[in-house]
PDB file of C-alpha atoms in Angstrom:
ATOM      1  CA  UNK A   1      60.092  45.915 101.025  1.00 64.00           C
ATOM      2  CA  UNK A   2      60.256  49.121  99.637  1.00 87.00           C
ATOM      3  CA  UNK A   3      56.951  51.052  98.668  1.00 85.00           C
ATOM      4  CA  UNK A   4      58.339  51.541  95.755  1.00 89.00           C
ATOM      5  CA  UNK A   5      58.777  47.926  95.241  1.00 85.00           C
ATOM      6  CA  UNK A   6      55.846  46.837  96.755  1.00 86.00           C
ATOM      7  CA  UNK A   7      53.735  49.541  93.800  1.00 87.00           C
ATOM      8  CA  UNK A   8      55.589  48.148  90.896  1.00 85.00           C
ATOM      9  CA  UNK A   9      55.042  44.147  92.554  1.00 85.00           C
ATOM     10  CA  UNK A  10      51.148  45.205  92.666  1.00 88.00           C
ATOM     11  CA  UNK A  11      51.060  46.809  89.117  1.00 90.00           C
ATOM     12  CA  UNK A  12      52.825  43.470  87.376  1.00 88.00           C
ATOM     13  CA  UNK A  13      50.477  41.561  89.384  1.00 87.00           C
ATOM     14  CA  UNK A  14      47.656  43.503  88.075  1.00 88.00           C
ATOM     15  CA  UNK A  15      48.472  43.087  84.664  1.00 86.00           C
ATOM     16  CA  UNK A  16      49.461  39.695  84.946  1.00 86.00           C
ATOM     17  CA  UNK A  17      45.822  39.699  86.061  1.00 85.00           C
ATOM     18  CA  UNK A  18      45.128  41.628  82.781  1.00 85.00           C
ATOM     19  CA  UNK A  19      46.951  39.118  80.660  1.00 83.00           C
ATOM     20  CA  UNK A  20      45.520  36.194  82.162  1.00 80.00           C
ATOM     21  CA  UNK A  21      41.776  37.216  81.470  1.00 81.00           C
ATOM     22  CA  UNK A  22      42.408  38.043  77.771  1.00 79.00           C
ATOM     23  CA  UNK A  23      44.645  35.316  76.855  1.00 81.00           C
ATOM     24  CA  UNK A  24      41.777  32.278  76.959  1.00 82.00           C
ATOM     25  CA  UNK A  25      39.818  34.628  74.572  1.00 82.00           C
ATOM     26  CA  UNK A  26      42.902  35.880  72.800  1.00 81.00           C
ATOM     27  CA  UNK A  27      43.860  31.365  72.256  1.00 85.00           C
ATOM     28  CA  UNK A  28      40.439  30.810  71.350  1.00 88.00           C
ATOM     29  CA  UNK A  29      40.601  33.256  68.323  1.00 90.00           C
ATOM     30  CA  UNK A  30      43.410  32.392  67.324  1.00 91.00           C
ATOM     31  CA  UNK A  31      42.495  28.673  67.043  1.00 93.00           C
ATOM     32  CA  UNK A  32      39.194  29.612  65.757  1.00 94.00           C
ATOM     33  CA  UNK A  33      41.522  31.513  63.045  1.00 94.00           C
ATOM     34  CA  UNK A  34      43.566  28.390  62.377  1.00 96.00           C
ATOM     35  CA  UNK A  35      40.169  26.170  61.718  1.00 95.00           C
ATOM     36  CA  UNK A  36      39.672  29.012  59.417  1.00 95.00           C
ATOM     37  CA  UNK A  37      42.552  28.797  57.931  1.00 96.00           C
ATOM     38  CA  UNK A  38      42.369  25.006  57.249  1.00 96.00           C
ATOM     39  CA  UNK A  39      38.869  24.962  56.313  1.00 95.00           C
ATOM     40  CA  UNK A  40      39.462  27.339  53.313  1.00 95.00           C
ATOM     41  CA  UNK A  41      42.283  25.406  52.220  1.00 95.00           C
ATOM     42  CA  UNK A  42      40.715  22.394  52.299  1.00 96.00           C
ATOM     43  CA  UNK A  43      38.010  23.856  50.665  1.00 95.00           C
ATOM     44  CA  UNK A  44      40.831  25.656  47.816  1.00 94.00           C
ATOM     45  CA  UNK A  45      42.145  22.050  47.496  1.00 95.00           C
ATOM     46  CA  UNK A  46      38.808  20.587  47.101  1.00 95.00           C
ATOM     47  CA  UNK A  47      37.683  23.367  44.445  1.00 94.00           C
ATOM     48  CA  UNK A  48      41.528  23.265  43.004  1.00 94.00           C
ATOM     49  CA  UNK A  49      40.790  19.122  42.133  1.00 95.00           C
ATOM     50  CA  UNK A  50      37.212  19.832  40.335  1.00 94.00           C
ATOM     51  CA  UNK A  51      38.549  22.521  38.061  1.00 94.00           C
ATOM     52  CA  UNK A  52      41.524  20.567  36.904  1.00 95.00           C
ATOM     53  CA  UNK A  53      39.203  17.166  36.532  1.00 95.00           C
ATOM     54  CA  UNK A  54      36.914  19.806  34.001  1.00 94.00           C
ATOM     55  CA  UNK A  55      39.974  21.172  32.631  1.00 93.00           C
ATOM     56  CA  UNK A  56      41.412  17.833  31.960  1.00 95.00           C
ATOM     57  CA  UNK A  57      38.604  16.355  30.351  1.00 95.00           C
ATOM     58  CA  UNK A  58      37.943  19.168  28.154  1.00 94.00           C
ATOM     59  CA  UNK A  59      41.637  20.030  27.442  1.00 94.00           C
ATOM     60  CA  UNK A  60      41.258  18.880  23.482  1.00 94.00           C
ATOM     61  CA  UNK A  61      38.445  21.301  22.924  1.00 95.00           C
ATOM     62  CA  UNK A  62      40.084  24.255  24.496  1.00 92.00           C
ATOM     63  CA  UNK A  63      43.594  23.509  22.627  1.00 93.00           C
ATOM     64  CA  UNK A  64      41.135  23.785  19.268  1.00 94.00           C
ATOM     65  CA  UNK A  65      39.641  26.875  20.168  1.00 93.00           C
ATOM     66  CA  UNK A  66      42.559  28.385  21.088  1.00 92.00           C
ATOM     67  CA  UNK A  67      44.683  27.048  18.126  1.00 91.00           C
ATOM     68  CA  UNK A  68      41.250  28.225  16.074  1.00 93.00           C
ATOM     69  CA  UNK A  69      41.287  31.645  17.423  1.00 92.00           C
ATOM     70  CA  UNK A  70      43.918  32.749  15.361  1.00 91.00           C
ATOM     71  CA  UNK A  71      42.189  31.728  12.289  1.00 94.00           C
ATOM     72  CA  UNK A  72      40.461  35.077  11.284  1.00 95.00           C
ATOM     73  CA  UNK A  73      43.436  37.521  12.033  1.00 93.00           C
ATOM     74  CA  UNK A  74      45.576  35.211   9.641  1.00 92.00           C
ATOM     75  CA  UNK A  75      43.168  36.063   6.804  1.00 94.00           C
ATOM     76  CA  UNK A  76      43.103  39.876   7.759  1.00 95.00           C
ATOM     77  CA  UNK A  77      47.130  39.495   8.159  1.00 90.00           C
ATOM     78  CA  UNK A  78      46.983  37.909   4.510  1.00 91.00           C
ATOM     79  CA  UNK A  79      44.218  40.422   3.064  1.00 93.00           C
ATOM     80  CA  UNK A  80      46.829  43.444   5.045  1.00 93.00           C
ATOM     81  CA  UNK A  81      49.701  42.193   3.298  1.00 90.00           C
ATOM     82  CA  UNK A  82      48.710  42.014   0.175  1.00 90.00           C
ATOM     83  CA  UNK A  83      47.242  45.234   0.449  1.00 93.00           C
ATOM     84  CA  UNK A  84      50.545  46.579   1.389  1.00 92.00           C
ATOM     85  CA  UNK A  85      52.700  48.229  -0.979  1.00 93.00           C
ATOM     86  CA  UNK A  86      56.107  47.047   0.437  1.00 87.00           C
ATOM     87  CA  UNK A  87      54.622  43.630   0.067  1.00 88.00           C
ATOM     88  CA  UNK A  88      53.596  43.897  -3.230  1.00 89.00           C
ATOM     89  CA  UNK A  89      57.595  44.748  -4.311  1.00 89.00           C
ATOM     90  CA  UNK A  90      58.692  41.634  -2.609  1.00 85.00           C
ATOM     91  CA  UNK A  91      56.472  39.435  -4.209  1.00 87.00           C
ATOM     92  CA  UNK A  92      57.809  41.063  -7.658  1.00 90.00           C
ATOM     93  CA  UNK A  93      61.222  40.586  -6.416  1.00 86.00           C
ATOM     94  CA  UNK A  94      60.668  36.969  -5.727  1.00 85.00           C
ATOM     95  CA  UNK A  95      58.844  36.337  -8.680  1.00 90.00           C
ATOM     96  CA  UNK A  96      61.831  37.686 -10.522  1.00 88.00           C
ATOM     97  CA  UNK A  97      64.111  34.451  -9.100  1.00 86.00           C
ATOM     98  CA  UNK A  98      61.743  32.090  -9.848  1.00 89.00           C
ATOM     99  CA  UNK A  99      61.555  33.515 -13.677  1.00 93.00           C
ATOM    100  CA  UNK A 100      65.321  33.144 -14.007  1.00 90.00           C
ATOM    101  CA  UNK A 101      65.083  29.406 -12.601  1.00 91.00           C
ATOM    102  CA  UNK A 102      62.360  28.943 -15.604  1.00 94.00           C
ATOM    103  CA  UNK A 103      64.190  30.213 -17.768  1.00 94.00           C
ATOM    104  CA  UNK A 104      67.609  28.030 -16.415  1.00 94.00           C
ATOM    105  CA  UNK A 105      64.699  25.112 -16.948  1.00 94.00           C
ATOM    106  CA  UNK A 106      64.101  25.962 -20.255  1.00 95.00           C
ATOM    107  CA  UNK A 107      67.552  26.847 -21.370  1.00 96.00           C
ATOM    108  CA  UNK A 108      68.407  22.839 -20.190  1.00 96.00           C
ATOM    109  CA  UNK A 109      65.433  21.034 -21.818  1.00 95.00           C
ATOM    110  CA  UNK A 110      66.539  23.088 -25.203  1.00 96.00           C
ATOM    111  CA  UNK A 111      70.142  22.183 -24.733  1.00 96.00           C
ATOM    112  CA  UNK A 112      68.534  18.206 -24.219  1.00 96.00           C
ATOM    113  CA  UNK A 113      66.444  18.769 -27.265  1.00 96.00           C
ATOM    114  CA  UNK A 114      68.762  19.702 -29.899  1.00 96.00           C
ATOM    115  CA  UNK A 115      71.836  17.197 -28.497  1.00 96.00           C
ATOM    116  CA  UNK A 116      73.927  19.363 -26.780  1.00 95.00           C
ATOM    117  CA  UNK A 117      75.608  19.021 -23.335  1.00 96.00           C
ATOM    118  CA  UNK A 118      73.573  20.593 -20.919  1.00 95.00           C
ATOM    119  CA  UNK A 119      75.824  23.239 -19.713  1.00 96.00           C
ATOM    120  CA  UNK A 120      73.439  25.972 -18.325  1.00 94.00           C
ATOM    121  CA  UNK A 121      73.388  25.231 -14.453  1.00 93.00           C
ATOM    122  CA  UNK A 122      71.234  24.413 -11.767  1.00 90.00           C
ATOM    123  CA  UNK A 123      68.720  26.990 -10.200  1.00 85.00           C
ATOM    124  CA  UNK A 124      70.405  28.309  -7.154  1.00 82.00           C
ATOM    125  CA  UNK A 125      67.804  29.029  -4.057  1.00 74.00           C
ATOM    126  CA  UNK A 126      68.393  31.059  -0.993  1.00 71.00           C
ATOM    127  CA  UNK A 127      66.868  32.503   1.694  1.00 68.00           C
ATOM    128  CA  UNK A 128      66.204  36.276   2.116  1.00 71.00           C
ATOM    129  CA  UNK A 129      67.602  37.091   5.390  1.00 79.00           C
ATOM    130  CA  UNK A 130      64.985  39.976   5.529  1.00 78.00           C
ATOM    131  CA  UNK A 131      62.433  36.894   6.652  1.00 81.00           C
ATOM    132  CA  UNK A 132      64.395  35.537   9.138  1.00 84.00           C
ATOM    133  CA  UNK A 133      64.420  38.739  10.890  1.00 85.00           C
ATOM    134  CA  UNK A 134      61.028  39.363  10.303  1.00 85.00           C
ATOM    135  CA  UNK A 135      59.777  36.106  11.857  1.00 89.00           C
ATOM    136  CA  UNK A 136      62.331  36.212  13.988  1.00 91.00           C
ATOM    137  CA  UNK A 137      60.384  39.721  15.524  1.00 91.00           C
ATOM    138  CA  UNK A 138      56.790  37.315  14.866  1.00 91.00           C
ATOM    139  CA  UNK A 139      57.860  34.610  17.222  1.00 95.00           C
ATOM    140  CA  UNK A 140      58.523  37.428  20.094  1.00 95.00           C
ATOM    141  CA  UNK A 141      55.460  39.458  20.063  1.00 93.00           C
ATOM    142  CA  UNK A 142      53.460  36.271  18.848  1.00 93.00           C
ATOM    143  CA  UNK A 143      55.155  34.686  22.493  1.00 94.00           C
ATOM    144  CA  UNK A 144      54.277  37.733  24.397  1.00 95.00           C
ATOM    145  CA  UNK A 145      50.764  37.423  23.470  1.00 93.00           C
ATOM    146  CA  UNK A 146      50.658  33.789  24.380  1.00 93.00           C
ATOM    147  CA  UNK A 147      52.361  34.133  27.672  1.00 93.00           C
ATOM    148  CA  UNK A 148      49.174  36.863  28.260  1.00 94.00           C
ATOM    149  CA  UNK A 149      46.899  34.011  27.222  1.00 92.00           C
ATOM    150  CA  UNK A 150      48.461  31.661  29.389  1.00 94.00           C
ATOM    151  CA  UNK A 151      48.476  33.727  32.386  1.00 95.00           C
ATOM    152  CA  UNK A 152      44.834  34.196  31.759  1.00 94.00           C
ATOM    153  CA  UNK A 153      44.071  30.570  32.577  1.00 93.00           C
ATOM    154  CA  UNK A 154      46.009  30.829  35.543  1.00 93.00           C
ATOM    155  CA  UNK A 155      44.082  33.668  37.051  1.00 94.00           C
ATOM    156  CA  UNK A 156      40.765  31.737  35.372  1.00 93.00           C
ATOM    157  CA  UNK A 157      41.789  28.776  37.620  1.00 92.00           C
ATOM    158  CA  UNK A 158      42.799  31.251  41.025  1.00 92.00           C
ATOM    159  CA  UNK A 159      39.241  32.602  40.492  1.00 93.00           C
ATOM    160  CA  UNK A 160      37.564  29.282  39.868  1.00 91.00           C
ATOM    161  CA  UNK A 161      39.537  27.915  43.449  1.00 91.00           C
ATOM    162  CA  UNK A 162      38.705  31.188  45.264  1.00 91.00           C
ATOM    163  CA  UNK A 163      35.183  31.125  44.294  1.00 90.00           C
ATOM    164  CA  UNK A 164      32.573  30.341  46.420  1.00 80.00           C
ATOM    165  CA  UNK A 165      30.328  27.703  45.309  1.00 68.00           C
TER     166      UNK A 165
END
């Protein structure tokens, strides 16, 4: 054999040597790592089971408080709009249609009273497409908002599971 041969034969040898003493410590970690590993999710699982059992049995309160929540920003919503000037012209606006139907109502019972064919028509209604739109915009930001809420139980739960305890 070639001493060339024969130094690289001795060097692999002495790092097989190498490998061989590291490796039983280097398996042992790593299992030590996996009964890690399973411990904490067994102990995720087991903390992931009591938080939904709490959750679950206090679900109704927590769907009032939350539907509740909104209860004070509806009256300063109503106390804004009315405040508002733009508001305040719709109303009139409004008001104005349901005058004319009065007086339509009015116009009939007269036309009833005195004998006549009732020839002044019904009171036509319809919807101001400026609302639509409007809610239409509500419903969005009012889902963003929710989706935020929502995603705060989720992280509420994560922490709960992750906790220590």
């Amino acid at each position: 054999m070639s001493a060339e041969i024969e130094k690289a034969a001795e060097r692999v040898a002495k790092l097989q040597a190498q490998i061989d003493k590291v490796s039983g410590p280097l398996a042992d970690a790593e299992a030590q790592l996996r009964a890690a590993e399973d411990a904490e999710k067994a102990r995720r699982a087991e903390r992931e089971i009591e938080y939904s059992r709490d959750f679950a049995r206090n679900w109704s309160e927590r769907a009032s408080e939350a539907a509740n929540s909104g209860d004070e920003a509806r009256e300063r919503f109503y106390d804004a709009l009315s405040a508002e000037p733009w508001f305040a012209a719709y109303v009139e606006y409004r008001a104005a249609r349901y005058k004319r139907g009065h007086v339509m109502d009015e116009a009939q019972r007269a036309q009833r009273t005195i004998g006549e064919v009732v020839t002044v028509p019904e009171q036509r209604y319809y919807a101001a497409q400026i609302l639509d739109k409007i809610v239409d915009r509500l419903e969005k930001e009012s889902a963003q908002l929710a989706d935020e809420f929502s995603q705060d139980l989720v992280s509420q739960r994560e922490a709960y599971v992750a906790a220590r305890g």
